[in-house]
Amino acid sequence: NMSIVKSTLGLVATHIKPSNLDFSRNSIATRINSIGLVETVPANTIRHDYRPNEIGQVAGWLLEKGSENLCLYSADMSNAVWGSSAETTVVQNNHISPDGSPTVSDHAARMHSTGAGTHRVYVKQDLTSTLPSGQYTNGSKFSISVYAKKASGSNFLEISNELNSGATQTFSQTFDLENGTVGSFTGAVVTSRTRMVSYPNDWYRCEVTFTADGSSNPFIYLSARMSDGNSTDEAFSITDGIYVWGSQVEHMEYSTSYI
């Protein structure tokens, strides 16, 4: 018997699927291609995956448990499903995203401070329309991931389910986009599932898993930070901010490939 410990099972393999391997998948999916970019593959096509931080290094066939991205318009932060603070400017299609698409309409968003002052810079999404029963299920684990990159000034990304600490904030986790290291956290973070994966062109995929409770605010917050810290106002200069793309919320104990 084989025990699958992580979110994926990678088998070192060739591009060609053996005739005696029974494989099917009824939807498109993504993989990492040979130059480290996120790439979409058709339904019923086995994914020959590569390592994003070791260009040309084969990871194997990517086999995963089925999942669903509960975050709407995950690559378009300008859509009305996303909100932001009055001090935040969101510029969509501002920077080449981790899929490397030359099409401007596929580019990542930049969120930055509208002006100088002490405040928050963030985007948020209400997930009540997609979460089970409209909320983070009490006692269940959820995983949030997003691709992020330092723009100017801001060195950190903070992921949380509530802007401020308190009864409805179940977790907060920061990520150092300058040095590629996991930062501080508060609340019910599953630390063994928190990680940063480096991608070409200074992108990182930031992943965090948390355990929900009965008071968990049913939101996702993505905040730019000037320093490592959780849920506090900071002094921003105009245009301080970060790039974000491909946010994902899953009712899973780990993050899977981008959906």
PDB file of C-alpha atoms in Angstrom:
ATOM      1  CA  ASN A   1       0.000   0.000   0.000  1.00  0.00           C
ATOM      2  CA  MET A   2       1.165   3.546  -0.753  1.00  0.00           C
ATOM      3  CA  SER A   3       0.631   6.395   1.692  1.00  0.00           C
ATOM      4  CA  ILE A   4       0.153   9.856   0.150  1.00  0.00           C
ATOM      5  CA  VAL A   5       1.426  12.368   2.678  1.00  0.00           C
ATOM      6  CA  LYS A   6       1.283  15.648   0.776  1.00  0.00           C
ATOM      7  CA  SER A   7      -1.265  17.289  -1.466  1.00  0.00           C
ATOM      8  CA  THR A   8       0.016  15.647  -4.623  1.00  0.00           C
ATOM      9  CA  LEU A   9       1.520  12.385  -5.743  1.00  0.00           C
ATOM     10  CA  GLY A  10       4.425  12.925  -8.117  1.00  0.00           C
ATOM     11  CA  LEU A  11       5.602   9.915 -10.100  1.00  0.00           C
ATOM     12  CA  VAL A  12       8.821  10.262 -12.057  1.00  0.00           C
ATOM     13  CA  ALA A  13       7.623   9.515 -15.553  1.00  0.00           C
ATOM     14  CA  THR A  14       7.800  10.243 -19.255  1.00  0.00           C
ATOM     15  CA  HIS A  15       5.397  12.478 -21.175  1.00  0.00           C
ATOM     16  CA  ILE A  16       3.694   9.387 -22.591  1.00  0.00           C
ATOM     17  CA  LYS A  17       1.009   7.678 -20.514  1.00  0.00           C
ATOM     18  CA  PRO A  18       1.383   3.885 -20.526  1.00  0.00           C
ATOM     19  CA  SER A  19      -1.535   2.084 -22.174  1.00  0.00           C
ATOM     20  CA  ASN A  20      -2.220   0.112 -18.987  1.00  0.00           C
ATOM     21  CA  LEU A  21      -2.611   3.246 -16.825  1.00  0.00           C
ATOM     22  CA  ASP A  22      -6.289   4.131 -16.366  1.00  0.00           C
ATOM     23  CA  PHE A  23      -6.529   7.912 -15.981  1.00  0.00           C
ATOM     24  CA  SER A  24      -9.335  10.440 -16.391  1.00  0.00           C
ATOM     25  CA  ARG A  25     -10.160  14.006 -15.307  1.00  0.00           C
ATOM     26  CA  ASN A  26     -13.338  15.706 -16.502  1.00  0.00           C
ATOM     27  CA  SER A  27     -12.017  19.275 -16.380  1.00  0.00           C
ATOM     28  CA  ILE A  28      -9.071  21.402 -17.382  1.00  0.00           C
ATOM     29  CA  ALA A  29      -6.274  21.735 -14.833  1.00  0.00           C
ATOM     30  CA  THR A  30      -2.939  23.450 -14.370  1.00  0.00           C
ATOM     31  CA  ARG A  31       0.621  22.239 -14.136  1.00  0.00           C
ATOM     32  CA  ILE A  32       4.087  23.803 -13.972  1.00  0.00           C
ATOM     33  CA  ASN A  33       5.786  23.598 -17.358  1.00  0.00           C
ATOM     34  CA  SER A  34       9.484  23.100 -18.118  1.00  0.00           C
ATOM     35  CA  ILE A  35      10.303  26.812 -17.711  1.00  0.00           C
ATOM     36  CA  GLY A  36       8.487  27.153 -14.379  1.00  0.00           C
ATOM     37  CA  LEU A  37       5.280  28.803 -15.580  1.00  0.00           C
ATOM     38  CA  VAL A  38       1.690  27.910 -14.648  1.00  0.00           C
ATOM     39  CA  GLU A  39       0.107  26.243 -17.683  1.00  0.00           C
ATOM     40  CA  THR A  40      -3.409  24.981 -18.400  1.00  0.00           C
ATOM     41  CA  VAL A  41      -3.847  21.463 -19.793  1.00  0.00           C
ATOM     42  CA  PRO A  42      -7.018  19.955 -21.325  1.00  0.00           C
ATOM     43  CA  ALA A  43      -9.410  17.556 -19.609  1.00  0.00           C
ATOM     44  CA  ASN A  44      -8.313  13.909 -19.500  1.00  0.00           C
ATOM     45  CA  THR A  45      -4.688  14.881 -20.090  1.00  0.00           C
ATOM     46  CA  ILE A  46      -2.243  13.601 -17.510  1.00  0.00           C
ATOM     47  CA  ARG A  47      -0.051  16.405 -16.190  1.00  0.00           C
ATOM     48  CA  HIS A  48       3.703  16.069 -16.572  1.00  0.00           C
ATOM     49  CA  ASP A  49       4.792  18.498 -13.875  1.00  0.00           C
ATOM     50  CA  TYR A  50       8.065  20.389 -13.357  1.00  0.00           C
ATOM     51  CA  ARG A  51       9.597  22.129 -10.356  1.00  0.00           C
ATOM     52  CA  PRO A  52       8.976  25.913 -10.543  1.00  0.00           C
ATOM     53  CA  ASN A  53      12.173  26.792  -8.682  1.00  0.00           C
ATOM     54  CA  GLU A  54      14.420  24.309 -10.546  1.00  0.00           C
ATOM     55  CA  ILE A  55      13.953  25.111 -14.212  1.00  0.00           C
ATOM     56  CA  GLY A  56      13.831  21.990 -16.364  1.00  0.00           C
ATOM     57  CA  GLN A  57      13.693  19.593 -13.401  1.00  0.00           C
ATOM     58  CA  VAL A  58      10.892  17.051 -13.733  1.00  0.00           C
ATOM     59  CA  ALA A  59       8.633  16.563 -10.695  1.00  0.00           C
ATOM     60  CA  GLY A  60       6.650  13.716 -12.311  1.00  0.00           C
ATOM     61  CA  TRP A  61       3.017  13.101 -13.100  1.00  0.00           C
ATOM     62  CA  LEU A  62       0.810  15.368 -11.005  1.00  0.00           C
ATOM     63  CA  LEU A  63      -2.053  13.384  -9.438  1.00  0.00           C
ATOM     64  CA  GLU A  64      -4.305  15.166  -6.947  1.00  0.00           C
ATOM     65  CA  LYS A  65      -7.547  14.749  -5.078  1.00  0.00           C
ATOM     66  CA  GLY A  66     -10.341  16.750  -6.715  1.00  0.00           C
ATOM     67  CA  SER A  67     -10.905  20.205  -5.257  1.00  0.00           C
ATOM     68  CA  GLU A  68     -12.768  23.458  -5.915  1.00  0.00           C
ATOM     69  CA  ASN A  69     -11.628  27.066  -5.808  1.00  0.00           C
ATOM     70  CA  LEU A  70     -14.176  28.888  -3.638  1.00  0.00           C
ATOM     71  CA  CYS A  71     -12.704  32.283  -4.521  1.00  0.00           C
ATOM     72  CA  LEU A  72     -14.467  33.998  -7.433  1.00  0.00           C
ATOM     73  CA  TYR A  73     -12.597  35.959 -10.121  1.00  0.00           C
ATOM     74  CA  SER A  74      -9.380  34.760  -8.530  1.00  0.00           C
ATOM     75  CA  ALA A  75      -7.132  36.446 -11.100  1.00  0.00           C
ATOM     76  CA  ASP A  76      -9.160  39.652 -11.513  1.00  0.00           C
ATOM     77  CA  MET A  77      -8.966  41.833  -8.418  1.00  0.00           C
ATOM     78  CA  SER A  78     -10.796  44.629 -10.230  1.00  0.00           C
ATOM     79  CA  ASN A  79     -14.052  42.652 -10.365  1.00  0.00           C
ATOM     80  CA  ALA A  80     -16.910  43.832  -8.155  1.00  0.00           C
ATOM     81  CA  VAL A  81     -16.711  40.682  -5.988  1.00  0.00           C
ATOM     82  CA  TRP A  82     -13.513  42.154  -4.539  1.00  0.00           C
ATOM     83  CA  GLY A  83     -13.513  45.088  -2.152  1.00  0.00           C
ATOM     84  CA  SER A  84     -10.686  47.208  -0.760  1.00  0.00           C
ATOM     85  CA  SER A  85      -9.965  49.969   1.714  1.00  0.00           C
ATOM     86  CA  ALA A  86     -10.440  53.611   0.741  1.00  0.00           C
ATOM     87  CA  GLU A  87      -6.660  53.957   0.936  1.00  0.00           C
ATOM     88  CA  THR A  88      -6.033  51.130  -1.565  1.00  0.00           C
ATOM     89  CA  THR A  89      -5.674  51.489  -5.320  1.00  0.00           C
ATOM     90  CA  VAL A  90      -6.036  48.296  -7.394  1.00  0.00           C
ATOM     91  CA  VAL A  91      -4.560  48.362 -10.890  1.00  0.00           C
ATOM     92  CA  GLN A  92      -5.538  45.234 -12.819  1.00  0.00           C
ATOM     93  CA  ASN A  93      -3.431  43.849 -15.695  1.00  0.00           C
ATOM     94  CA  ASN A  94      -0.383  45.675 -14.394  1.00  0.00           C
ATOM     95  CA  HIS A  95       2.353  43.027 -14.428  1.00  0.00           C
ATOM     96  CA  ILE A  96       3.141  39.726 -16.175  1.00  0.00           C
ATOM     97  CA  SER A  97       1.634  36.947 -14.077  1.00  0.00           C
ATOM     98  CA  PRO A  98       3.090  33.539 -13.124  1.00  0.00           C
ATOM     99  CA  ASP A  99       1.592  31.956 -16.248  1.00  0.00           C
ATOM    100  CA  GLY A 100       3.786  34.212 -18.385  1.00  0.00           C
ATOM    101  CA  SER A 101       0.932  35.207 -20.680  1.00  0.00           C
ATOM    102  CA  PRO A 102       1.835  38.108 -23.006  1.00  0.00           C
ATOM    103  CA  THR A 103      -1.852  39.064 -23.169  1.00  0.00           C
ATOM    104  CA  VAL A 104      -2.344  42.212 -21.085  1.00  0.00           C
ATOM    105  CA  SER A 105      -5.837  41.170 -19.980  1.00  0.00           C
ATOM    106  CA  ASP A 106      -4.275  38.110 -18.298  1.00  0.00           C
ATOM    107  CA  HIS A 107      -1.740  40.087 -16.275  1.00  0.00           C
ATOM    108  CA  ALA A 108      -1.610  40.313 -12.495  1.00  0.00           C
ATOM    109  CA  ALA A 109      -2.998  43.114 -10.342  1.00  0.00           C
ATOM    110  CA  ARG A 110      -1.019  45.610  -8.337  1.00  0.00           C
ATOM    111  CA  MET A 111      -2.509  46.865  -5.089  1.00  0.00           C
ATOM    112  CA  HIS A 112      -0.819  49.873  -3.551  1.00  0.00           C
ATOM    113  CA  SER A 113      -1.358  52.778  -1.209  1.00  0.00           C
ATOM    114  CA  THR A 114      -3.392  55.615  -2.692  1.00  0.00           C
ATOM    115  CA  GLY A 115      -1.477  58.164  -0.654  1.00  0.00           C
ATOM    116  CA  ALA A 116       0.878  58.662   2.272  1.00  0.00           C
ATOM    117  CA  GLY A 117      -0.464  57.909   5.723  1.00  0.00           C
ATOM    118  CA  THR A 118      -0.960  55.297   8.440  1.00  0.00           C
ATOM    119  CA  HIS A 119      -3.596  52.811   7.328  1.00  0.00           C
ATOM    120  CA  ARG A 120      -4.151  49.411   5.679  1.00  0.00           C
ATOM    121  CA  VAL A 121      -3.681  48.377   2.059  1.00  0.00           C
ATOM    122  CA  TYR A 122      -5.742  45.303   1.155  1.00  0.00           C
ATOM    123  CA  VAL A 123      -8.280  43.557  -1.050  1.00  0.00           C
ATOM    124  CA  LYS A 124     -11.005  41.312   0.340  1.00  0.00           C
ATOM    125  CA  GLN A 125     -13.756  38.968  -0.826  1.00  0.00           C
ATOM    126  CA  ASP A 126     -16.939  37.845   0.913  1.00  0.00           C
ATOM    127  CA  LEU A 127     -17.180  34.052   0.444  1.00  0.00           C
ATOM    128  CA  THR A 128     -20.673  33.454   1.821  1.00  0.00           C
ATOM    129  CA  SER A 129     -21.986  32.555  -1.652  1.00  0.00           C
ATOM    130  CA  THR A 130     -19.389  29.814  -2.189  1.00  0.00           C
ATOM    131  CA  LEU A 131     -18.504  28.444   1.255  1.00  0.00           C
ATOM    132  CA  PRO A 132     -20.383  25.390   2.589  1.00  0.00           C
ATOM    133  CA  SER A 133     -23.556  26.723   4.242  1.00  0.00           C
ATOM    134  CA  GLY A 134     -22.182  30.234   3.702  1.00  0.00           C
ATOM    135  CA  GLN A 135     -19.445  29.990   6.301  1.00  0.00           C
ATOM    136  CA  TYR A 136     -16.128  28.424   7.194  1.00  0.00           C
ATOM    137  CA  THR A 137     -17.349  25.128   8.663  1.00  0.00           C
ATOM    138  CA  ASN A 138     -16.657  24.871  12.392  1.00  0.00           C
ATOM    139  CA  GLY A 139     -13.814  22.436  13.034  1.00  0.00           C
ATOM    140  CA  SER A 140     -12.931  22.019   9.353  1.00  0.00           C
ATOM    141  CA  LYS A 141      -9.658  22.929   7.715  1.00  0.00           C
ATOM    142  CA  PHE A 142      -9.466  25.401   4.842  1.00  0.00           C
ATOM    143  CA  SER A 143      -6.461  26.267   2.716  1.00  0.00           C
ATOM    144  CA  ILE A 144      -5.776  29.636   1.100  1.00  0.00           C
ATOM    145  CA  SER A 145      -3.105  30.295  -1.494  1.00  0.00           C
ATOM    146  CA  VAL A 146      -2.140  33.198  -3.729  1.00  0.00           C
ATOM    147  CA  TYR A 147       0.747  34.170  -5.981  1.00  0.00           C
ATOM    148  CA  ALA A 148       2.431  37.340  -4.742  1.00  0.00           C
ATOM    149  CA  LYS A 149       5.422  39.480  -5.654  1.00  0.00           C
ATOM    150  CA  LYS A 150       7.049  42.529  -4.145  1.00  0.00           C
ATOM    151  CA  ALA A 151       6.334  45.705  -6.126  1.00  0.00           C
ATOM    152  CA  SER A 152       7.804  48.701  -4.308  1.00  0.00           C
ATOM    153  CA  GLY A 153       8.063  49.579  -0.644  1.00  0.00           C
ATOM    154  CA  SER A 154       5.976  46.736   0.758  1.00  0.00           C
ATOM    155  CA  ASN A 155       7.962  43.593   1.543  1.00  0.00           C
ATOM    156  CA  PHE A 156       5.208  41.461   3.088  1.00  0.00           C
ATOM    157  CA  LEU A 157       1.889  39.830   2.257  1.00  0.00           C
ATOM    158  CA  GLU A 158      -0.612  39.077   5.008  1.00  0.00           C
ATOM    159  CA  ILE A 159      -3.409  36.530   4.477  1.00  0.00           C
ATOM    160  CA  SER A 160      -6.276  36.480   6.979  1.00  0.00           C
ATOM    161  CA  ASN A 161     -10.021  35.958   7.273  1.00  0.00           C
ATOM    162  CA  GLU A 162     -10.633  39.273   9.047  1.00  0.00           C
ATOM    163  CA  LEU A 163      -8.950  42.666   8.927  1.00  0.00           C
ATOM    164  CA  ASN A 164      -8.650  43.178  12.688  1.00  0.00           C
ATOM    165  CA  SER A 165      -7.774  40.823  15.516  1.00  0.00           C
ATOM    166  CA  GLY A 166     -10.767  39.743  17.576  1.00  0.00           C
ATOM    167  CA  ALA A 167     -13.367  37.018  17.977  1.00  0.00           C
ATOM    168  CA  THR A 168     -14.103  36.667  14.243  1.00  0.00           C
ATOM    169  CA  GLN A 169     -10.469  36.629  13.092  1.00  0.00           C
ATOM    170  CA  THR A 170      -9.514  32.964  13.162  1.00  0.00           C
ATOM    171  CA  PHE A 171      -6.053  33.351  11.683  1.00  0.00           C
ATOM    172  CA  SER A 172      -3.489  35.700  10.172  1.00  0.00           C
ATOM    173  CA  GLN A 173      -0.278  34.688   8.397  1.00  0.00           C
ATOM    174  CA  THR A 174       2.450  36.857   6.874  1.00  0.00           C
ATOM    175  CA  PHE A 175       4.938  36.064   4.100  1.00  0.00           C
ATOM    176  CA  ASP A 176       8.253  37.825   3.431  1.00  0.00           C
ATOM    177  CA  LEU A 177       8.321  38.589  -0.313  1.00  0.00           C
ATOM    178  CA  GLU A 178      11.832  40.039  -0.114  1.00  0.00           C
ATOM    179  CA  ASN A 179      13.541  36.977   1.359  1.00  0.00           C
ATOM    180  CA  GLY A 180      11.094  34.187   0.501  1.00  0.00           C
ATOM    181  CA  THR A 181      10.451  33.148   4.091  1.00  0.00           C
ATOM    182  CA  VAL A 182       7.279  32.533   6.098  1.00  0.00           C
ATOM    183  CA  GLY A 183       6.601  35.300   8.618  1.00  0.00           C
ATOM    184  CA  SER A 184       4.584  35.588  11.810  1.00  0.00           C
ATOM    185  CA  PHE A 185       1.115  34.202  12.464  1.00  0.00           C
ATOM    186  CA  THR A 186      -1.726  34.385  14.931  1.00  0.00           C
ATOM    187  CA  GLY A 187      -4.654  32.069  15.562  1.00  0.00           C
ATOM    188  CA  ALA A 188      -5.474  28.589  14.284  1.00  0.00           C
ATOM    189  CA  VAL A 189      -2.803  28.246  11.594  1.00  0.00           C
ATOM    190  CA  VAL A 190      -1.692  24.724  10.690  1.00  0.00           C
ATOM    191  CA  THR A 191       2.009  25.568  10.585  1.00  0.00           C
ATOM    192  CA  SER A 192       3.021  22.300   8.896  1.00  0.00           C
ATOM    193  CA  ARG A 193       0.967  23.344   5.849  1.00  0.00           C
ATOM    194  CA  THR A 194       2.234  26.916   5.624  1.00  0.00           C
ATOM    195  CA  ARG A 195       4.879  27.501   2.985  1.00  0.00           C
ATOM    196  CA  MET A 196       6.212  29.686   0.185  1.00  0.00           C
ATOM    197  CA  VAL A 197       7.175  28.216  -3.184  1.00  0.00           C
ATOM    198  CA  SER A 198       9.411  30.334  -5.402  1.00  0.00           C
ATOM    199  CA  TYR A 199       8.565  30.827  -9.078  1.00  0.00           C
ATOM    200  CA  PRO A 200      10.423  32.564 -11.912  1.00  0.00           C
ATOM    201  CA  ASN A 201      10.571  36.367 -12.020  1.00  0.00           C
ATOM    202  CA  ASP A 202      10.475  36.775  -8.208  1.00  0.00           C
ATOM    203  CA  TRP A 203       6.961  35.376  -7.777  1.00  0.00           C
ATOM    204  CA  TYR A 204       6.013  33.233  -4.774  1.00  0.00           C
ATOM    205  CA  ARG A 205       3.033  31.022  -4.166  1.00  0.00           C
ATOM    206  CA  CYS A 206       2.050  31.648  -0.540  1.00  0.00           C
ATOM    207  CA  GLU A 207       0.008  28.894   1.114  1.00  0.00           C
ATOM    208  CA  VAL A 208      -1.638  28.696   4.531  1.00  0.00           C
ATOM    209  CA  THR A 209      -4.094  26.261   6.131  1.00  0.00           C
ATOM    210  CA  PHE A 210      -6.238  27.058   9.173  1.00  0.00           C
ATOM    211  CA  THR A 211      -8.867  25.384  11.336  1.00  0.00           C
ATOM    212  CA  ALA A 212     -12.182  27.235  11.369  1.00  0.00           C
ATOM    213  CA  ASP A 213     -14.410  27.785  14.378  1.00  0.00           C
ATOM    214  CA  GLY A 214     -18.007  28.846  14.855  1.00  0.00           C
ATOM    215  CA  SER A 215     -17.104  32.560  14.804  1.00  0.00           C
ATOM    216  CA  SER A 216     -14.856  32.596  11.717  1.00  0.00           C
ATOM    217  CA  ASN A 217     -15.561  35.587   9.482  1.00  0.00           C
ATOM    218  CA  PRO A 218     -16.355  34.169   5.980  1.00  0.00           C
ATOM    219  CA  PHE A 219     -13.885  36.401   4.111  1.00  0.00           C
ATOM    220  CA  ILE A 220     -10.452  36.323   2.552  1.00  0.00           C
ATOM    221  CA  TYR A 221      -8.179  39.338   3.089  1.00  0.00           C
ATOM    222  CA  LEU A 222      -4.949  39.879   1.150  1.00  0.00           C
ATOM    223  CA  SER A 223      -2.974  42.750   2.677  1.00  0.00           C
ATOM    224  CA  ALA A 224       0.250  44.471   1.695  1.00  0.00           C
ATOM    225  CA  ARG A 225       2.515  45.154   4.662  1.00  0.00           C
ATOM    226  CA  MET A 226       5.650  47.207   5.137  1.00  0.00           C
ATOM    227  CA  SER A 227       6.990  44.894   7.864  1.00  0.00           C
ATOM    228  CA  ASP A 228       6.303  41.566   9.515  1.00  0.00           C
ATOM    229  CA  GLY A 229       3.249  41.880  11.758  1.00  0.00           C
ATOM    230  CA  ASN A 230      -0.378  40.912  12.020  1.00  0.00           C
ATOM    231  CA  SER A 231      -3.478  43.074  11.644  1.00  0.00           C
ATOM    232  CA  THR A 232      -2.036  46.506  12.420  1.00  0.00           C
ATOM    233  CA  ASP A 233      -2.032  49.867  10.656  1.00  0.00           C
ATOM    234  CA  GLU A 234       1.292  50.924   9.141  1.00  0.00           C
ATOM    235  CA  ALA A 235       2.841  54.036   7.619  1.00  0.00           C
ATOM    236  CA  PHE A 236       2.677  53.843   3.817  1.00  0.00           C
ATOM    237  CA  SER A 237       4.078  56.132   1.163  1.00  0.00           C
ATOM    238  CA  ILE A 238       2.180  56.628  -2.066  1.00  0.00           C
ATOM    239  CA  THR A 239       2.408  53.579  -4.404  1.00  0.00           C
ATOM    240  CA  ASP A 240       3.845  51.232  -1.728  1.00  0.00           C
ATOM    241  CA  GLY A 241       2.353  47.840  -2.547  1.00  0.00           C
ATOM    242  CA  ILE A 242       2.589  44.328  -4.019  1.00  0.00           C
ATOM    243  CA  TYR A 243       1.453  42.274  -7.026  1.00  0.00           C
ATOM    244  CA  VAL A 244      -1.129  39.498  -6.552  1.00  0.00           C
ATOM    245  CA  TRP A 245      -2.609  36.845  -8.864  1.00  0.00           C
ATOM    246  CA  GLY A 246      -4.391  33.515  -8.671  1.00  0.00           C
ATOM    247  CA  SER A 247      -5.995  33.527  -5.227  1.00  0.00           C
ATOM    248  CA  GLN A 248      -7.498  30.231  -4.119  1.00  0.00           C
ATOM    249  CA  VAL A 249      -9.646  29.079  -1.178  1.00  0.00           C
ATOM    250  CA  GLU A 250     -10.206  25.337  -0.740  1.00  0.00           C
ATOM    251  CA  HIS A 251     -12.151  23.213   1.740  1.00  0.00           C
ATOM    252  CA  MET A 252      -9.065  21.029   2.053  1.00  0.00           C
ATOM    253  CA  GLU A 253      -6.276  20.309   4.519  1.00  0.00           C
ATOM    254  CA  TYR A 254      -3.686  21.493   1.990  1.00  0.00           C
ATOM    255  CA  SER A 255      -3.408  23.652  -1.109  1.00  0.00           C
ATOM    256  CA  THR A 256      -3.631  21.970  -4.490  1.00  0.00           C
ATOM    257  CA  SER A 257      -2.488  23.252  -7.901  1.00  0.00           C
ATOM    258  CA  TYR A 258      -4.098  26.479  -9.133  1.00  0.00           C
ATOM    259  CA  ILE A 259      -7.710  25.979 -10.239  1.00  0.00           C
TER     260      ILE A 259
END
